[in-house]
Structure formats: structure tokens, C-alpha cells
Amino acid sequence: KTTCILNMVLHQNFDRIIVVHNDNQTKEYQDIDCEYYDEIPDPNDEELNLDATKKTLMIFEDLFYKALPKQQRKWLTDYFTTYSTHRSISVYLSCQDLFHQVPTNIRRCCNVFIIFKTADLNNLRNICSFDNNSIQVFPFKRKLRRKWRDKEG
């Protein structure tokens, strides 16, 4: 999951990248210029300085939602529901289980899901049934490779 996120980040232009990871000593994002937080920052904190004129990416890496303190759960929801639109923030969330770790109100705010091969067919059925809209499934790697190849000329 992290490699996929890194590949997407490397092919986009963000003014600022913030990684929220429970292990702030991780080396997973060392190849990109980013800020680390080991817990979800208060979006209204002046030190965080979320400037709506700058294109910001927030990456929430393998957070266990149910284990988060109540205030951090609220802030995570706020990033998806309010700040992503009003402060020009793109939000990436990686998780092991979309239905047990990510609440419905956050899932409904997502417009792209990258689903890796899973042996859990019940989880896959849930993914395909939670939205009334038709879901298009496509081979993501192949499509990304083609897009990046076309971009590079």
C-alpha cells in the first residue's frame, strides 16, 4: 500500500505533504519531502498552518480508527468531510480492512479506492455493495503504467 501511495505522490505536484503514521521513525517516506506526525494533528492548530492556497496532501498510514482517542477520530473525520474541500487538502488513507477500520462517513467521502488482492470474498462483496452507484473495476497497475508512460512521452 505504501509503495502505491509513494508512486502516486511522485507523479503529482503538492506544495506540502503531511504523513500521519503511528511510527514516526519509519523510513517508508524518506524519499519524499514530508512532515511526520505520530498522531492526527488538530486541523485548527495555528502551528499546522493549513493554508488553502497551497495544495496539501495528508497521508494517514495504517491508523486503527477504533483505537484512536475520540478527539482524533473527530479530526480524521473533519479532514475527510470539511478540510479536504475547504482547505485544498487531498487525503490518502491506507488500511487493512475498509469495513472494520474505516467508518461509513469517511468511506462515503472517498472517491477512489485501490483494492489489493484479497482472499476475503466477504470483504470484496461488501466493497462492491456499499454504494448504489456502479463501480468500475479495472487493472490499476496496468492503467497507471500506461498513464505514466504516456505522460513521459
PDB file of N, CA and C in Angstrom, residues 72-110:
ATOM      1  N   GLN A  72      -9.218  12.646  18.200  1.00  0.00           N
ATOM      2  CA  GLN A  72      -8.507  12.358  16.948  1.00  0.00           C
ATOM      3  C   GLN A  72      -9.426  11.727  15.907  1.00  0.00           C
ATOM      4  N   ARG A  73     -10.372  10.904  16.346  1.00  0.00           N
ATOM      5  CA  ARG A  73     -11.362  10.350  15.410  1.00  0.00           C
ATOM      6  C   ARG A  73     -12.172  11.477  14.777  1.00  0.00           C
ATOM      7  N   LYS A  74     -12.534  12.474  15.587  1.00  0.00           N
ATOM      8  CA  LYS A  74     -13.281  13.621  15.058  1.00  0.00           C
ATOM      9  C   LYS A  74     -12.436  14.380  14.036  1.00  0.00           C
ATOM     10  N   TRP A  75     -11.154  14.602  14.364  1.00  0.00           N
ATOM     11  CA  TRP A  75     -10.284  15.333  13.439  1.00  0.00           C
ATOM     12  C   TRP A  75     -10.098  14.568  12.130  1.00  0.00           C
ATOM     13  N   LEU A  76      -9.944  13.248  12.213  1.00  0.00           N
ATOM     14  CA  LEU A  76      -9.802  12.453  10.991  1.00  0.00           C
ATOM     15  C   LEU A  76     -11.050  12.617  10.124  1.00  0.00           C
ATOM     16  N   THR A  77     -12.210  12.530  10.738  1.00  0.00           N
ATOM     17  CA  THR A  77     -13.458  12.736  10.006  1.00  0.00           C
ATOM     18  C   THR A  77     -13.504  14.138   9.417  1.00  0.00           C
ATOM     19  N   ASP A  78     -13.079  15.136  10.177  1.00  0.00           N
ATOM     20  CA  ASP A  78     -13.066  16.520   9.686  1.00  0.00           C
ATOM     21  C   ASP A  78     -12.166  16.687   8.461  1.00  0.00           C
ATOM     22  N   TYR A  79     -11.021  16.015   8.456  1.00  0.00           N
ATOM     23  CA  TYR A  79     -10.129  16.108   7.290  1.00  0.00           C
ATOM     24  C   TYR A  79     -10.839  15.596   6.033  1.00  0.00           C
ATOM     25  N   PHE A  80     -11.594  14.533   6.167  1.00  0.00           N
ATOM     26  CA  PHE A  80     -12.291  13.962   5.014  1.00  0.00           C
ATOM     27  C   PHE A  80     -13.527  14.761   4.632  1.00  0.00           C
ATOM     28  N   THR A  81     -14.271  15.260   5.598  1.00  0.00           N
ATOM     29  CA  THR A  81     -15.565  15.871   5.306  1.00  0.00           C
ATOM     30  C   THR A  81     -15.510  17.376   5.071  1.00  0.00           C
ATOM     31  N   THR A  82     -14.658  18.076   5.777  1.00  0.00           N
ATOM     32  CA  THR A  82     -14.647  19.541   5.703  1.00  0.00           C
ATOM     33  C   THR A  82     -13.369  20.086   5.090  1.00  0.00           C
ATOM     34  N   TYR A  83     -12.245  19.713   5.653  1.00  0.00           N
ATOM     35  CA  TYR A  83     -10.980  20.338   5.266  1.00  0.00           C
ATOM     36  C   TYR A  83     -10.507  19.920   3.880  1.00  0.00           C
ATOM     37  N   SER A  84     -10.900  18.745   3.428  1.00  0.00           N
ATOM     38  CA  SER A  84     -10.478  18.326   2.095  1.00  0.00           C
ATOM     39  C   SER A  84     -11.047  19.257   1.023  1.00  0.00           C
ATOM     40  N   THR A  85     -12.218  19.791   1.250  1.00  0.00           N
ATOM     41  CA  THR A  85     -12.808  20.686   0.258  1.00  0.00           C
ATOM     42  C   THR A  85     -12.528  22.158   0.541  1.00  0.00           C
ATOM     43  N   HIS A  86     -12.532  22.552   1.791  1.00  0.00           N
ATOM     44  CA  HIS A  86     -12.409  23.970   2.118  1.00  0.00           C
ATOM     45  C   HIS A  86     -10.981  24.455   2.298  1.00  0.00           C
ATOM     46  N   ARG A  87     -10.039  23.532   2.402  1.00  0.00           N
ATOM     47  CA  ARG A  87      -8.639  23.944   2.575  1.00  0.00           C
ATOM     48  C   ARG A  87      -7.703  23.311   1.551  1.00  0.00           C
ATOM     49  N   SER A  88      -8.284  22.827   0.457  1.00  0.00           N
ATOM     50  CA  SER A  88      -7.497  22.271  -0.643  1.00  0.00           C
ATOM     51  C   SER A  88      -6.559  21.149  -0.192  1.00  0.00           C
ATOM     52  N   ILE A  89      -7.113  20.217   0.564  1.00  0.00           N
ATOM     53  CA  ILE A  89      -6.320  19.100   1.070  1.00  0.00           C
ATOM     54  C   ILE A  89      -6.765  17.815   0.380  1.00  0.00           C
ATOM     55  N   SER A  90      -5.807  17.101  -0.179  1.00  0.00           N
ATOM     56  CA  SER A  90      -6.063  15.748  -0.669  1.00  0.00           C
ATOM     57  C   SER A  90      -5.741  14.801   0.468  1.00  0.00           C
ATOM     58  N   VAL A  91      -6.540  13.750   0.608  1.00  0.00           N
ATOM     59  CA  VAL A  91      -6.362  12.838   1.736  1.00  0.00           C
ATOM     60  C   VAL A  91      -6.208  11.414   1.212  1.00  0.00           C
ATOM     61  N   TYR A  92      -5.137  10.765   1.631  1.00  0.00           N
ATOM     62  CA  TYR A  92      -4.922   9.344   1.340  1.00  0.00           C
ATOM     63  C   TYR A  92      -4.989   8.605   2.668  1.00  0.00           C
ATOM     64  N   LEU A  93      -5.681   7.493   2.664  1.00  0.00           N
ATOM     65  CA  LEU A  93      -5.801   6.670   3.859  1.00  0.00           C
ATOM     66  C   LEU A  93      -5.485   5.233   3.478  1.00  0.00           C
ATOM     67  N   SER A  94      -4.521   4.641   4.135  1.00  0.00           N
ATOM     68  CA  SER A  94      -4.260   3.222   3.902  1.00  0.00           C
ATOM     69  C   SER A  94      -4.749   2.448   5.106  1.00  0.00           C
ATOM     70  N   CYS A  95      -5.333   1.291   4.833  1.00  0.00           N
ATOM     71  CA  CYS A  95      -5.843   0.462   5.925  1.00  0.00           C
ATOM     72  C   CYS A  95      -5.864  -0.994   5.489  1.00  0.00           C
ATOM     73  N   GLN A  96      -5.955  -1.866   6.465  1.00  0.00           N
ATOM     74  CA  GLN A  96      -6.006  -3.296   6.187  1.00  0.00           C
ATOM     75  C   GLN A  96      -7.427  -3.755   5.861  1.00  0.00           C
ATOM     76  N   ASP A  97      -8.415  -3.115   6.465  1.00  0.00           N
ATOM     77  CA  ASP A  97      -9.786  -3.569   6.313  1.00  0.00           C
ATOM     78  C   ASP A  97     -10.712  -2.368   6.217  1.00  0.00           C
ATOM     79  N   LEU A  98     -11.222  -2.135   5.035  1.00  0.00           N
ATOM     80  CA  LEU A  98     -12.034  -0.953   4.757  1.00  0.00           C
ATOM     81  C   LEU A  98     -13.302  -0.891   5.610  1.00  0.00           C
ATOM     82  N   PHE A  99     -13.900  -2.030   5.928  1.00  0.00           N
ATOM     83  CA  PHE A  99     -15.182  -2.015   6.629  1.00  0.00           C
ATOM     84  C   PHE A  99     -15.078  -2.078   8.135  1.00  0.00           C
ATOM     85  N   HIS A 100     -14.017  -2.612   8.658  1.00  0.00           N
ATOM     86  CA  HIS A 100     -13.898  -2.691  10.107  1.00  0.00           C
ATOM     87  C   HIS A 100     -13.031  -1.575  10.680  1.00  0.00           C
ATOM     88  N   GLN A 101     -12.234  -0.929   9.850  1.00  0.00           N
ATOM     89  CA  GLN A 101     -11.342   0.114  10.348  1.00  0.00           C
ATOM     90  C   GLN A 101     -11.730   1.517   9.918  1.00  0.00           C
ATOM     91  N   VAL A 102     -12.592   1.646   8.931  1.00  0.00           N
ATOM     92  CA  VAL A 102     -12.939   2.968   8.404  1.00  0.00           C
ATOM     93  C   VAL A 102     -14.443   3.186   8.548  1.00  0.00           C
ATOM     94  N   PRO A 103     -14.860   4.216   9.287  1.00  0.00           N
ATOM     95  CA  PRO A 103     -16.297   4.453   9.476  1.00  0.00           C
ATOM     96  C   PRO A 103     -16.985   4.880   8.174  1.00  0.00           C
ATOM     97  N   THR A 104     -18.265   4.654   8.128  1.00  0.00           N
ATOM     98  CA  THR A 104     -19.064   4.908   6.932  1.00  0.00           C
ATOM     99  C   THR A 104     -18.953   6.349   6.449  1.00  0.00           C
ATOM    100  N   ASN A 105     -19.005   7.316   7.366  1.00  0.00           N
ATOM    101  CA  ASN A 105     -18.969   8.720   6.926  1.00  0.00           C
ATOM    102  C   ASN A 105     -17.650   9.052   6.222  1.00  0.00           C
ATOM    103  N   ILE A 106     -16.568   8.413   6.570  1.00  0.00           N
ATOM    104  CA  ILE A 106     -15.295   8.632   5.870  1.00  0.00           C
ATOM    105  C   ILE A 106     -15.312   7.900   4.532  1.00  0.00           C
ATOM    106  N   ARG A 107     -15.785   6.659   4.514  1.00  0.00           N
ATOM    107  CA  ARG A 107     -15.849   5.905   3.249  1.00  0.00           C
ATOM    108  C   ARG A 107     -16.684   6.641   2.217  1.00  0.00           C
ATOM    109  N   ARG A 108     -17.759   7.260   2.655  1.00  0.00           N
ATOM    110  CA  ARG A 108     -18.637   7.964   1.711  1.00  0.00           C
ATOM    111  C   ARG A 108     -17.988   9.210   1.115  1.00  0.00           C
ATOM    112  N   CYS A 109     -16.990   9.733   1.763  1.00  0.00           N
ATOM    113  CA  CYS A 109     -16.297  10.909   1.241  1.00  0.00           C
ATOM    114  C   CYS A 109     -15.186  10.546   0.255  1.00  0.00           C
ATOM    115  N   CYS A 110     -14.887   9.284   0.144  1.00  0.00           N
ATOM    116  CA  CYS A 110     -13.813   8.836  -0.750  1.00  0.00           C
ATOM    117  C   CYS A 110     -14.355   8.669  -2.161  1.00  0.00           C
TER     118      CYS A 110
END
